[in-house]
mmCIF file with all atom_site columns, C-alpha atoms in Angstrom:
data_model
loop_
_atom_site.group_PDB
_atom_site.id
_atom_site.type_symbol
_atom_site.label_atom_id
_atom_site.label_alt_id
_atom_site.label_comp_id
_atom_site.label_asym_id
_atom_site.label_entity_id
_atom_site.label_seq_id
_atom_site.pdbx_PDB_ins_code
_atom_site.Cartn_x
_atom_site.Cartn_y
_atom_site.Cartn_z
_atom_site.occupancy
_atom_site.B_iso_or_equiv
_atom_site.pdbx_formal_charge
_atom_site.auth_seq_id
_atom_site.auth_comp_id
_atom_site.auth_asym_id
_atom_site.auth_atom_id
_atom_site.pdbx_PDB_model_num
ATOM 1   C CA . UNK R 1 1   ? 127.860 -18.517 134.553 1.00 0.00 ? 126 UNK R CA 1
ATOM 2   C CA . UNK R 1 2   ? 130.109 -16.280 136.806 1.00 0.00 ? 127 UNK R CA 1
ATOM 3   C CA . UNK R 1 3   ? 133.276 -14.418 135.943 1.00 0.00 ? 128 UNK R CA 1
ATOM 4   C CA . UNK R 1 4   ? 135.442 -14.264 139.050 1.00 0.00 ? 129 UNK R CA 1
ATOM 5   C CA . UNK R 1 5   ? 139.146 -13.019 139.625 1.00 0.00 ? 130 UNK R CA 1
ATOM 6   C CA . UNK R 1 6   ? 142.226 -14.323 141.539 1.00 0.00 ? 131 UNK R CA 1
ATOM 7   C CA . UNK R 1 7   ? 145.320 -12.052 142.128 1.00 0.00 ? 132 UNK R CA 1
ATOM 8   C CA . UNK R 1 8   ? 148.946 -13.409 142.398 1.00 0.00 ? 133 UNK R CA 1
ATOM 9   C CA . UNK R 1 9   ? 151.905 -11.577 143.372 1.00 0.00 ? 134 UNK R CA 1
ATOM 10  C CA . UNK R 1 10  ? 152.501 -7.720  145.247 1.00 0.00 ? 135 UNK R CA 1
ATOM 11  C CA . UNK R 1 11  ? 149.427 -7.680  147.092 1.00 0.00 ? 136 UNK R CA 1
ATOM 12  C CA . UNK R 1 12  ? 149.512 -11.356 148.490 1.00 0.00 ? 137 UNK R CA 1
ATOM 13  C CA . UNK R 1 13  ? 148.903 -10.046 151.774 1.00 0.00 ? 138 UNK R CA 1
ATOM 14  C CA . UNK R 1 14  ? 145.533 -8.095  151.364 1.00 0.00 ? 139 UNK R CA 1
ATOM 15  C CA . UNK R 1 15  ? 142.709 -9.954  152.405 1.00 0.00 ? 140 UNK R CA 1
ATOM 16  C CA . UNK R 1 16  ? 139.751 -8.281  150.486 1.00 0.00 ? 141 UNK R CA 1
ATOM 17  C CA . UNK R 1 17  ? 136.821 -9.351  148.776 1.00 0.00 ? 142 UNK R CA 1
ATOM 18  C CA . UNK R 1 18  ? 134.965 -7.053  146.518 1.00 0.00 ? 143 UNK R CA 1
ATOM 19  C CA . UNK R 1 19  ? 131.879 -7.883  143.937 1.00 0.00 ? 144 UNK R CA 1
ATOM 20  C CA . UNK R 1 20  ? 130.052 -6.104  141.292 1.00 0.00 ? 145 UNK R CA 1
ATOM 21  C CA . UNK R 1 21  ? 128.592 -6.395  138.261 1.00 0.00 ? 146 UNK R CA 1
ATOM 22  C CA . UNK R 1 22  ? 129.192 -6.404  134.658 1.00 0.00 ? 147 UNK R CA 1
ATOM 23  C CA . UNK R 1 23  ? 125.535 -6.351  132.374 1.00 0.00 ? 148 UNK R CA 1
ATOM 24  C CA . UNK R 1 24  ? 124.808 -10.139 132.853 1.00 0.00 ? 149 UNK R CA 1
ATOM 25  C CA . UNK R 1 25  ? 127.692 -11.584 134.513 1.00 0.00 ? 150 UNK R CA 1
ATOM 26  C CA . UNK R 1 26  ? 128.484 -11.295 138.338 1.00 0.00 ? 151 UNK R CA 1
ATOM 27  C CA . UNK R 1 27  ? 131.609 -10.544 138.771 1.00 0.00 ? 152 UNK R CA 1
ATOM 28  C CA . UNK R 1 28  ? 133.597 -11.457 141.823 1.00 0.00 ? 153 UNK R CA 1
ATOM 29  C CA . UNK R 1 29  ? 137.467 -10.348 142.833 1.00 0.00 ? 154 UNK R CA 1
ATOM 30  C CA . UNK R 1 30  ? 139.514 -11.808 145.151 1.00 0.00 ? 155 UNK R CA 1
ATOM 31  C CA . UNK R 1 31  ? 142.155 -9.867  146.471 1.00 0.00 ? 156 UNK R CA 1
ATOM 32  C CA . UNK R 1 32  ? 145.182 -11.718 148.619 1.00 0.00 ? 157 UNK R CA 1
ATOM 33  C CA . UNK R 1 33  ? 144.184 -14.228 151.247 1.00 0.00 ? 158 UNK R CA 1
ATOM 34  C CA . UNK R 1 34  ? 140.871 -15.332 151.324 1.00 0.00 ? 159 UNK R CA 1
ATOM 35  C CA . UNK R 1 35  ? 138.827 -15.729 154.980 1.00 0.00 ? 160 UNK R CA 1
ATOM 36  C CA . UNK R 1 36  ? 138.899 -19.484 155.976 1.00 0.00 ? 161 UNK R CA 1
ATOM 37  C CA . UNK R 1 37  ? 134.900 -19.600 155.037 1.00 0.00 ? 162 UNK R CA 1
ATOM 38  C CA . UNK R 1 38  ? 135.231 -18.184 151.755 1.00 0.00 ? 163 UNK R CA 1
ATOM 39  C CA . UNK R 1 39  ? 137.977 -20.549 151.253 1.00 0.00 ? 164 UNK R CA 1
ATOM 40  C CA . UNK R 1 40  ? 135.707 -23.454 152.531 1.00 0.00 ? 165 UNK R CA 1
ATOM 41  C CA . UNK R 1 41  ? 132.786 -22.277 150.079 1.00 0.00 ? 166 UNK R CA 1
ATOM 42  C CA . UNK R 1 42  ? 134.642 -22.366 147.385 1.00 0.00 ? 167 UNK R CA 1
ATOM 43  C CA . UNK R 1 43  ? 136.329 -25.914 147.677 1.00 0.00 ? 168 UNK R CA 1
ATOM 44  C CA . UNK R 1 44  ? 132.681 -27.041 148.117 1.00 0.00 ? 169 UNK R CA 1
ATOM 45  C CA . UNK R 1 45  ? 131.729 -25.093 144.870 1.00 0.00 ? 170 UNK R CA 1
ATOM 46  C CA . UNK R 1 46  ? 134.499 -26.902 143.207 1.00 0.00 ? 171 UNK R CA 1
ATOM 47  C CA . UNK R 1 47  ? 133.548 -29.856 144.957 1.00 0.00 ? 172 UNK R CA 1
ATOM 48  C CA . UNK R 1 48  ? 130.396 -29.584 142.851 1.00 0.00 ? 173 UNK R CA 1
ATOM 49  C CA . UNK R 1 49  ? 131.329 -28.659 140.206 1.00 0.00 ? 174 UNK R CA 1
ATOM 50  C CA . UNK R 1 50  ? 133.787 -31.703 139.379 1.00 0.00 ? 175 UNK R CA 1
ATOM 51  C CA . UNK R 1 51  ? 131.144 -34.137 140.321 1.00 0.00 ? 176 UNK R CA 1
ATOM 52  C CA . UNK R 1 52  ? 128.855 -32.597 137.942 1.00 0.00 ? 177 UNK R CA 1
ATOM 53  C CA . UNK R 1 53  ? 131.001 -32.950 134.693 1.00 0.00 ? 178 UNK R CA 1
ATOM 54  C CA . UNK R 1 54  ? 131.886 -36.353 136.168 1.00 0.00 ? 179 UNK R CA 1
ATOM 55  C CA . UNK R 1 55  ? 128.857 -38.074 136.594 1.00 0.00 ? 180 UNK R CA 1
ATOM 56  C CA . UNK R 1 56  ? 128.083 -36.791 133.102 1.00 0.00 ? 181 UNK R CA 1
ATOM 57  C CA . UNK R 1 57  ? 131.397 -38.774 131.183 1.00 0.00 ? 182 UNK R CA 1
ATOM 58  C CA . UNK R 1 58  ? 132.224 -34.932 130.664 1.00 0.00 ? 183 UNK R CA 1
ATOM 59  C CA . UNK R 1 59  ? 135.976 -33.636 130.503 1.00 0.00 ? 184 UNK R CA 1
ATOM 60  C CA . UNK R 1 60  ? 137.710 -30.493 132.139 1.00 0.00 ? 185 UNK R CA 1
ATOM 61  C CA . UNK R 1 61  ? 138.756 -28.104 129.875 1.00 0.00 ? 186 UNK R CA 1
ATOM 62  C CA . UNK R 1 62  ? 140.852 -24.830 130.394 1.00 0.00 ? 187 UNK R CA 1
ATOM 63  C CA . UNK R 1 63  ? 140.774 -22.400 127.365 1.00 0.00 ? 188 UNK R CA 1
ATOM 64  C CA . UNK R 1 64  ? 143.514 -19.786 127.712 1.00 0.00 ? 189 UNK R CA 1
ATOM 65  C CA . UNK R 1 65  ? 142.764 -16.361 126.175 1.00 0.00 ? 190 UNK R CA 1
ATOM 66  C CA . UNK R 1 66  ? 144.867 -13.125 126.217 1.00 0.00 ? 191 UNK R CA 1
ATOM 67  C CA . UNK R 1 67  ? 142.822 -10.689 125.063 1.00 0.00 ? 192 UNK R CA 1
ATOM 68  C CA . UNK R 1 68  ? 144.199 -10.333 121.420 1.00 0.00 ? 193 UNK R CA 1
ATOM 69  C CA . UNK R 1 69  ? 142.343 -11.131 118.275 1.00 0.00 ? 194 UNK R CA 1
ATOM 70  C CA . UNK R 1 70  ? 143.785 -14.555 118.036 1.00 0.00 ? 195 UNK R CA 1
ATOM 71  C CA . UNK R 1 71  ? 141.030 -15.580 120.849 1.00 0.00 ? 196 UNK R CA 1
ATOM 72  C CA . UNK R 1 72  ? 138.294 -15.793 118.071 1.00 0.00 ? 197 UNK R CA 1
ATOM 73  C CA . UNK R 1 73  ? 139.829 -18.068 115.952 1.00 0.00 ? 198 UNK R CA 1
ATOM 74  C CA . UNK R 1 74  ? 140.916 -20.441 119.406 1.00 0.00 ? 199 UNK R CA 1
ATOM 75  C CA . UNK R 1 75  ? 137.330 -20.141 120.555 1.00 0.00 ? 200 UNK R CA 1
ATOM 76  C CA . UNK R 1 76  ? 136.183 -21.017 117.204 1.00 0.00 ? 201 UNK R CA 1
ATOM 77  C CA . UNK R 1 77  ? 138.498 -24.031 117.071 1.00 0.00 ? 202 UNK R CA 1
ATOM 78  C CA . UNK R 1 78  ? 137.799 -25.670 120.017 1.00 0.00 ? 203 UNK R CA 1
ATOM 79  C CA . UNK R 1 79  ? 133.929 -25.185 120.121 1.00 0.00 ? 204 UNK R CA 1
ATOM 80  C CA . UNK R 1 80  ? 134.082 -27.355 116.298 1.00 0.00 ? 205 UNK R CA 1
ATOM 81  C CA . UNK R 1 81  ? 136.261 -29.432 117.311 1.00 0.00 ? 206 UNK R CA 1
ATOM 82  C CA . UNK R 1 82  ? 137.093 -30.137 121.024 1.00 0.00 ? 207 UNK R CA 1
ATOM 83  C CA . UNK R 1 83  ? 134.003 -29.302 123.615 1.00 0.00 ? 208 UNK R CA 1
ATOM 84  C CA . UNK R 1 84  ? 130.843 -30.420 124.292 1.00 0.00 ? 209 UNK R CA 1
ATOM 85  C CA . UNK R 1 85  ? 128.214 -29.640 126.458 1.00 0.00 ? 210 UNK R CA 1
ATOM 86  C CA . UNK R 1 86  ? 128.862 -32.581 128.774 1.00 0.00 ? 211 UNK R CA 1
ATOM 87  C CA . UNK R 1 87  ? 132.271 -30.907 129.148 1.00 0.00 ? 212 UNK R CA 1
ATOM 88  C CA . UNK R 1 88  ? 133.222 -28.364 132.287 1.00 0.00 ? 213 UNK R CA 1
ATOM 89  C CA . UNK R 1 89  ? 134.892 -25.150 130.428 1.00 0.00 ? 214 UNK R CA 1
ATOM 90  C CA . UNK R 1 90  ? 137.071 -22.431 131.773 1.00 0.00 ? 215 UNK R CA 1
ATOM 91  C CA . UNK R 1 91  ? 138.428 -19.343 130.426 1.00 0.00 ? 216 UNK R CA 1
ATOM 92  C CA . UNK R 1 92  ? 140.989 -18.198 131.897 1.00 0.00 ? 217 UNK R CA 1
ATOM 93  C CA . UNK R 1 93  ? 142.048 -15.121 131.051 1.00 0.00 ? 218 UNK R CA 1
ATOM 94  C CA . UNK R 1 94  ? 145.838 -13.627 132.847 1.00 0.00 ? 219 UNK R CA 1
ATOM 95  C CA . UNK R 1 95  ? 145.387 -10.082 132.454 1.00 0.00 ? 220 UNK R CA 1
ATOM 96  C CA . UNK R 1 96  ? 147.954 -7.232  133.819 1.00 0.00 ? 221 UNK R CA 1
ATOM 97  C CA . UNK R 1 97  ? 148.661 -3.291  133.608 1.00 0.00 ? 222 UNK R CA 1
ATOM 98  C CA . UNK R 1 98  ? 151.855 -1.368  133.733 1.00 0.00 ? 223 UNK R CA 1
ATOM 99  C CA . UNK R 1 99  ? 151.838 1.409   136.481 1.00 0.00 ? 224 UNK R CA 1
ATOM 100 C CA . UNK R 1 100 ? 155.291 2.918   135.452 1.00 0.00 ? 225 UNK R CA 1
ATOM 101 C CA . UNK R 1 101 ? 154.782 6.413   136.636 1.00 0.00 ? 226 UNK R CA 1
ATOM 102 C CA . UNK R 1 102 ? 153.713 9.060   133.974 1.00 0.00 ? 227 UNK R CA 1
ATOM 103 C CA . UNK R 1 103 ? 154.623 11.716  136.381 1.00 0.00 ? 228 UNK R CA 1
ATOM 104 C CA . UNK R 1 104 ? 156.914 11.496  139.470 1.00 0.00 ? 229 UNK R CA 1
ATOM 105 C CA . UNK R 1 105 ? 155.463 10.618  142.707 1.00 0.00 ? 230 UNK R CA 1
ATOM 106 C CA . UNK R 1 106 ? 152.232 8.991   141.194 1.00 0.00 ? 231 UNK R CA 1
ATOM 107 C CA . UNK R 1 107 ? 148.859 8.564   144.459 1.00 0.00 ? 232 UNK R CA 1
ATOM 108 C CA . UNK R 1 108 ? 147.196 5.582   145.090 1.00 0.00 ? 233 UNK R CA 1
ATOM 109 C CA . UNK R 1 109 ? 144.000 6.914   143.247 1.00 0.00 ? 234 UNK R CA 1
ATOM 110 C CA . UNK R 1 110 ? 146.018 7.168   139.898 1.00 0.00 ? 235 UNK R CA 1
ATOM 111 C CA . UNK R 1 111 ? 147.185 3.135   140.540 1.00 0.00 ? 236 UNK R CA 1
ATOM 112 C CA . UNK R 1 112 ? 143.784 1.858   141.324 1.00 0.00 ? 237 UNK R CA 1
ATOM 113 C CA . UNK R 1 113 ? 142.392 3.852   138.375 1.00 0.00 ? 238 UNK R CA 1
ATOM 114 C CA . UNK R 1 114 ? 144.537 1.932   136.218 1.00 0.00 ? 239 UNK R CA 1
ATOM 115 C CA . UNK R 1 115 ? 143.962 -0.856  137.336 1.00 0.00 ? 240 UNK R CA 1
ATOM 116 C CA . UNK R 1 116 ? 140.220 -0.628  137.494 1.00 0.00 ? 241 UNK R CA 1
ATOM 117 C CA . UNK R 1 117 ? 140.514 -0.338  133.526 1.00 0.00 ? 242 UNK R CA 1
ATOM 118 C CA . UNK R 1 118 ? 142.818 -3.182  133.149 1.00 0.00 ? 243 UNK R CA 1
ATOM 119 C CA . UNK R 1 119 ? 139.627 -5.148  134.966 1.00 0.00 ? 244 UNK R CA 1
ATOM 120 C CA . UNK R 1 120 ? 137.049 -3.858  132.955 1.00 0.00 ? 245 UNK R CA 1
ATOM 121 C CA . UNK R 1 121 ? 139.382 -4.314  130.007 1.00 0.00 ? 246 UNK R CA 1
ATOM 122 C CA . UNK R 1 122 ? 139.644 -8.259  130.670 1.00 0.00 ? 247 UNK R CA 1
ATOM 123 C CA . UNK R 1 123 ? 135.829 -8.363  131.863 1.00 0.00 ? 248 UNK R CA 1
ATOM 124 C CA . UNK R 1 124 ? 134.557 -6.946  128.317 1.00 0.00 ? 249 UNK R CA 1
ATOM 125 C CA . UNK R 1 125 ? 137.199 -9.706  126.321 1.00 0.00 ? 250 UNK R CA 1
ATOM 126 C CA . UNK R 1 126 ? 135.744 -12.526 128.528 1.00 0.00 ? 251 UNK R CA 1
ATOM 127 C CA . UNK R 1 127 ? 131.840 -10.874 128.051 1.00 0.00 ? 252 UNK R CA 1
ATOM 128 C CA . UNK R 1 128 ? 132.677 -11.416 123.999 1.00 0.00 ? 253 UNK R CA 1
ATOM 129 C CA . UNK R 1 129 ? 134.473 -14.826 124.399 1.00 0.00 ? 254 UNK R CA 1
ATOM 130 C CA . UNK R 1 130 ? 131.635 -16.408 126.748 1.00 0.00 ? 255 UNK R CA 1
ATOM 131 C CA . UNK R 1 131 ? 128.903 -15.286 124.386 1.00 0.00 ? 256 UNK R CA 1
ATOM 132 C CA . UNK R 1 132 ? 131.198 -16.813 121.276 1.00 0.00 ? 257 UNK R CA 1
ATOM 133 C CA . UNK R 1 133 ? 130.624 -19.862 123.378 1.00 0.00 ? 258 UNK R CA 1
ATOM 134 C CA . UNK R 1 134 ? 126.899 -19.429 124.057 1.00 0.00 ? 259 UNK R CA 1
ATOM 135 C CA . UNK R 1 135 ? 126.326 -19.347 120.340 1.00 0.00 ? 260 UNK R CA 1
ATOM 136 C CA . UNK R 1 136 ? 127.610 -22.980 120.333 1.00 0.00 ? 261 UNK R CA 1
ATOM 137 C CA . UNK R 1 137 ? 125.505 -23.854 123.007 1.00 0.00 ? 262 UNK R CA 1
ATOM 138 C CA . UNK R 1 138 ? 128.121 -24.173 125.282 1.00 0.00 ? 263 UNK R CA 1
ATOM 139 C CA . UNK R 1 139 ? 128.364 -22.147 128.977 1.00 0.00 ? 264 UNK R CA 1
ATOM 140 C CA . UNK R 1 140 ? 131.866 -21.538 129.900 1.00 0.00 ? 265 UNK R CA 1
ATOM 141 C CA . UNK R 1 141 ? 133.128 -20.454 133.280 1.00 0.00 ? 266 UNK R CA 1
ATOM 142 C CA . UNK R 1 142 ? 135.296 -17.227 133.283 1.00 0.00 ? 267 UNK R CA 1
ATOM 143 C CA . UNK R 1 143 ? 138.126 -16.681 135.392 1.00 0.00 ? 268 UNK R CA 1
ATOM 144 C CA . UNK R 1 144 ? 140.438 -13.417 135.711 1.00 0.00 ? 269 UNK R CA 1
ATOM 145 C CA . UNK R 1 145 ? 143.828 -13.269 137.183 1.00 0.00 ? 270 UNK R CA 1
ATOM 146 C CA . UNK R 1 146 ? 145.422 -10.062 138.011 1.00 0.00 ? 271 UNK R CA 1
ATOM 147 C CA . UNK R 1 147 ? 149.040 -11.158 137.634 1.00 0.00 ? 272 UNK R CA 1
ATOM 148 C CA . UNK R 1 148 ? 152.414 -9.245  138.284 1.00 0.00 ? 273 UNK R CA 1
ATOM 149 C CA . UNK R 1 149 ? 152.491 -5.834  137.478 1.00 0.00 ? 274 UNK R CA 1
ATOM 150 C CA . UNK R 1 150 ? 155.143 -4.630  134.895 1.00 0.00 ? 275 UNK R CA 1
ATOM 151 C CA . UNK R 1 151 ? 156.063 -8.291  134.310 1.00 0.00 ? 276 UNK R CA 1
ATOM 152 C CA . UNK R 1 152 ? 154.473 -9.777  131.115 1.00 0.00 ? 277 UNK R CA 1
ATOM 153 C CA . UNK R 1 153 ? 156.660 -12.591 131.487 1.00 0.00 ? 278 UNK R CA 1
ATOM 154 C CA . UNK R 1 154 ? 155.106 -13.364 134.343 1.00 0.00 ? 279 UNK R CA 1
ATOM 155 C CA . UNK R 1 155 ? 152.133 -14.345 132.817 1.00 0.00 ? 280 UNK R CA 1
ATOM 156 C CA . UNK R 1 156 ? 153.097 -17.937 131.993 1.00 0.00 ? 281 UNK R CA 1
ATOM 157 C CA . UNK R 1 157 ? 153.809 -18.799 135.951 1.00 0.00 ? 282 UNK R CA 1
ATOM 158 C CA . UNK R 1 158 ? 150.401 -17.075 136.799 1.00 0.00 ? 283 UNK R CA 1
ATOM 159 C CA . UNK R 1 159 ? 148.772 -19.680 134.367 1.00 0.00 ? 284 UNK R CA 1
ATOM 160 C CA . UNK R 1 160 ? 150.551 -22.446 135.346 1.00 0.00 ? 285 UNK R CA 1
ATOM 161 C CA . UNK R 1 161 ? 150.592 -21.962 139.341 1.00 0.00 ? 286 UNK R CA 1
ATOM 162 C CA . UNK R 1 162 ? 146.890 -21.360 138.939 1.00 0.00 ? 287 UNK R CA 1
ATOM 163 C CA . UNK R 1 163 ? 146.056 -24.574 137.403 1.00 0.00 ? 288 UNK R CA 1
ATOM 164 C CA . UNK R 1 164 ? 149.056 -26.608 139.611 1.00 0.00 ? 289 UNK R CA 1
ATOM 165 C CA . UNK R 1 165 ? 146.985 -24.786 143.154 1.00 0.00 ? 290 UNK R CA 1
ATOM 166 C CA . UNK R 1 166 ? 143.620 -24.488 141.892 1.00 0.00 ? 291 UNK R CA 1
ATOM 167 C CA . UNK R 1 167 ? 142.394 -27.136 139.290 1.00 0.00 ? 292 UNK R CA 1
ATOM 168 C CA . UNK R 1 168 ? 144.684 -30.055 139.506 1.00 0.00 ? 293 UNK R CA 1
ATOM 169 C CA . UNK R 1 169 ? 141.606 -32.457 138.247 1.00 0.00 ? 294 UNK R CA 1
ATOM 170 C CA . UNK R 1 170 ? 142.305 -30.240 134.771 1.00 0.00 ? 295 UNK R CA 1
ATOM 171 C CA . UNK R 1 171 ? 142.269 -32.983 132.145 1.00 0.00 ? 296 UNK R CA 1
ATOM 172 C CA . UNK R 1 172 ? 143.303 -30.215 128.611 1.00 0.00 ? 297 UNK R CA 1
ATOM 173 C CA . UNK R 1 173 ? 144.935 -26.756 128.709 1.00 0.00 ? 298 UNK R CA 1
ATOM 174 C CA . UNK R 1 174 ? 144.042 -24.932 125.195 1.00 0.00 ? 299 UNK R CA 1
ATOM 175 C CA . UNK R 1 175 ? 146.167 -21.786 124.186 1.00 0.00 ? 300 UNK R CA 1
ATOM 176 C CA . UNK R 1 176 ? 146.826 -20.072 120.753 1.00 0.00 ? 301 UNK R CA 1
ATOM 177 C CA . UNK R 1 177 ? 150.430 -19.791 119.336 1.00 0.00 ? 302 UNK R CA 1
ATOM 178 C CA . UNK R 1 178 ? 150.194 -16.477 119.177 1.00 0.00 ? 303 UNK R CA 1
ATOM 179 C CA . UNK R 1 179 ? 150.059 -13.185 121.293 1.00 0.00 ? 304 UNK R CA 1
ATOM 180 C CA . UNK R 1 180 ? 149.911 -12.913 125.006 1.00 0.00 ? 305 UNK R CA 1
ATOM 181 C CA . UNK R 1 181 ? 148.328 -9.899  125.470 1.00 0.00 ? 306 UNK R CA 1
ATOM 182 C CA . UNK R 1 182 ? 150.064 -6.148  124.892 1.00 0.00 ? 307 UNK R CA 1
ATOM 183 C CA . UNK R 1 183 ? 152.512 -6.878  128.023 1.00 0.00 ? 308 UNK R CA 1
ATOM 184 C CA . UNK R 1 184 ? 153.553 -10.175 126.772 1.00 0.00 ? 309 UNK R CA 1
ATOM 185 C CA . UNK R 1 185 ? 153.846 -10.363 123.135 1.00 0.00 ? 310 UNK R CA 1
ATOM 186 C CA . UNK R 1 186 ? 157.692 -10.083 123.662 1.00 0.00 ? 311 UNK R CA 1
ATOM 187 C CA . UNK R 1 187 ? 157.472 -14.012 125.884 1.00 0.00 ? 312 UNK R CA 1
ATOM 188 C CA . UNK R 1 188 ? 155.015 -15.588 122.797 1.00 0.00 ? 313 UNK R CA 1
ATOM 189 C CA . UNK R 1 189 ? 157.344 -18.456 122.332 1.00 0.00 ? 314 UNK R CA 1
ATOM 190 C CA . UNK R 1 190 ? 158.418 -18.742 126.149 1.00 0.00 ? 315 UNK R CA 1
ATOM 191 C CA . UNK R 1 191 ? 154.442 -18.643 127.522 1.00 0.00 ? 316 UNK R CA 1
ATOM 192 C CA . UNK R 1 192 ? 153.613 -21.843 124.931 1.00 0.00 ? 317 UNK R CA 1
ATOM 193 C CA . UNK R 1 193 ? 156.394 -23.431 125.453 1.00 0.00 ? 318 UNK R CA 1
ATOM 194 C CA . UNK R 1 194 ? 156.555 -23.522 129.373 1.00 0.00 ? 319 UNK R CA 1
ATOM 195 C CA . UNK R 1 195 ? 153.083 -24.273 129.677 1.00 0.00 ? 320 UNK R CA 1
ATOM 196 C CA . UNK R 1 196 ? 153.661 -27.335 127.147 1.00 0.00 ? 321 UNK R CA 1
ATOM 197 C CA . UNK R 1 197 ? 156.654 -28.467 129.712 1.00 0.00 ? 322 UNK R CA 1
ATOM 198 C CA . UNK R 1 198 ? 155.376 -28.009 132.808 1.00 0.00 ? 323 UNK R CA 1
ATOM 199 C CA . UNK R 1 199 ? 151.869 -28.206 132.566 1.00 0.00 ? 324 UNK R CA 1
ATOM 200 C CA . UNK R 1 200 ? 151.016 -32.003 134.203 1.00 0.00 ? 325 UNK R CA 1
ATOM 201 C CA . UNK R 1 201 ? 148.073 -31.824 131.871 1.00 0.00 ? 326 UNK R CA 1
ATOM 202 C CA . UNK R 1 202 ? 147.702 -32.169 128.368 1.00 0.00 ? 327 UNK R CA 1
ATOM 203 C CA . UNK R 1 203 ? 148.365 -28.975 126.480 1.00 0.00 ? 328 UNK R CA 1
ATOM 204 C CA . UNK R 1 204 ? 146.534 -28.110 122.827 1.00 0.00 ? 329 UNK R CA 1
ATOM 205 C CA . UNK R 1 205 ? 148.669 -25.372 121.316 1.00 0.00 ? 330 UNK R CA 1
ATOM 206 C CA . UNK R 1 206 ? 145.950 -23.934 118.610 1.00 0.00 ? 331 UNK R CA 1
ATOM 207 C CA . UNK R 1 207 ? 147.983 -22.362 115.365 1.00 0.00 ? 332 UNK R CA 1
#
């Protein structure tokens, strides 16, 4: 299974694609607008990937994770009581990083450095998350999104305009009641409670 990224937000306009590799898992980003083939590819992937699941009697499920240490127990939860193998299975994973200047006048170099740990922060909590899943015998798909910068708040629209663009065959959204990752602990209630309103889906809050 692949882990790949989407961005939303500042950098809308960048049209970049850049891959690499983390142990196992191939890792893909996608950075602003996509070329119209790689945009054709991947509605034939998804294409695929629906028909799959479908022909199988299989459901689509999207598992929301934030990084915090409330993902085990939602992970747990769902794999007893919620997925099966027939099932197609996301997690999807809104990550972010703050790049308020720690001194004045702060390069280029210094933003992409934090941001390449923000990545590889979010690629090793998806790593742990897909193998809780593997010891279920279940093999989620991993998606990253790089959402606003310096908005945790912001998290809650990234989720939901992902799923509204992206995955509008979604039949559950999953997502734990608590913690939003370190940017977004302050939104907890707000991020649960949007995504239960406006969400066409059904949404699974996990206590």
């Amino acid at each position: 299974h692949c882990c790949s990224h989407d961005r939303f937000g500042n950098l809308a306009h960048l049209s970049k694609i850049r891959t690499s590799t983390t142990q196992d898992k191939n890792v893909k980003e996608v950075v602003g607008n996509q070329p119209k083939a790689s945009e054709e590819k991947e509605k034939r992937e998804e294409d695929t990937a629906i028909a799959d699941y479908r022909k199988k009697g299989g459901s689509f499920v999207i598992v929301c994770v934030d990084g915090s240490k409330g993902d085990v127990k939602v992970i747990d939860w769902c794999c007893k009581n919620l997925l099966k193998d027939k099932d197609r299975i996301m997690l999807l994973h809104s990550y972010n990083y703050d790049p308020v200047p720690i001194v004045p006048h702060m390069g280029c170099d210094t933003l992409r450095m934090l941001e390449k740990q923000a990545r590889l922060e979010a690629e090793a909590v998806m790593l742990k998350l897909s193998n809780q899943c593997e010891t279920y015998g279940l093999k989620p798909e991993c998606k990253l999104l790089l959402g606003h910068e310096r908005v945790g708040s912001a998290v809650k629209y990234d989720i939901h305009d992902y799923v509204k663009t992206k995955h509008k065959d979604v039949d559950m959204l999953v997502c734990g009641s608590r913690g939003m990752g370190a940017l977004g602990r302050a939104f907890i209630g707000s991020v649960t409670d949007y995504l239960v309103h406006n969400c066409e889906c059904a949404v699974i809050v996990v206590k």
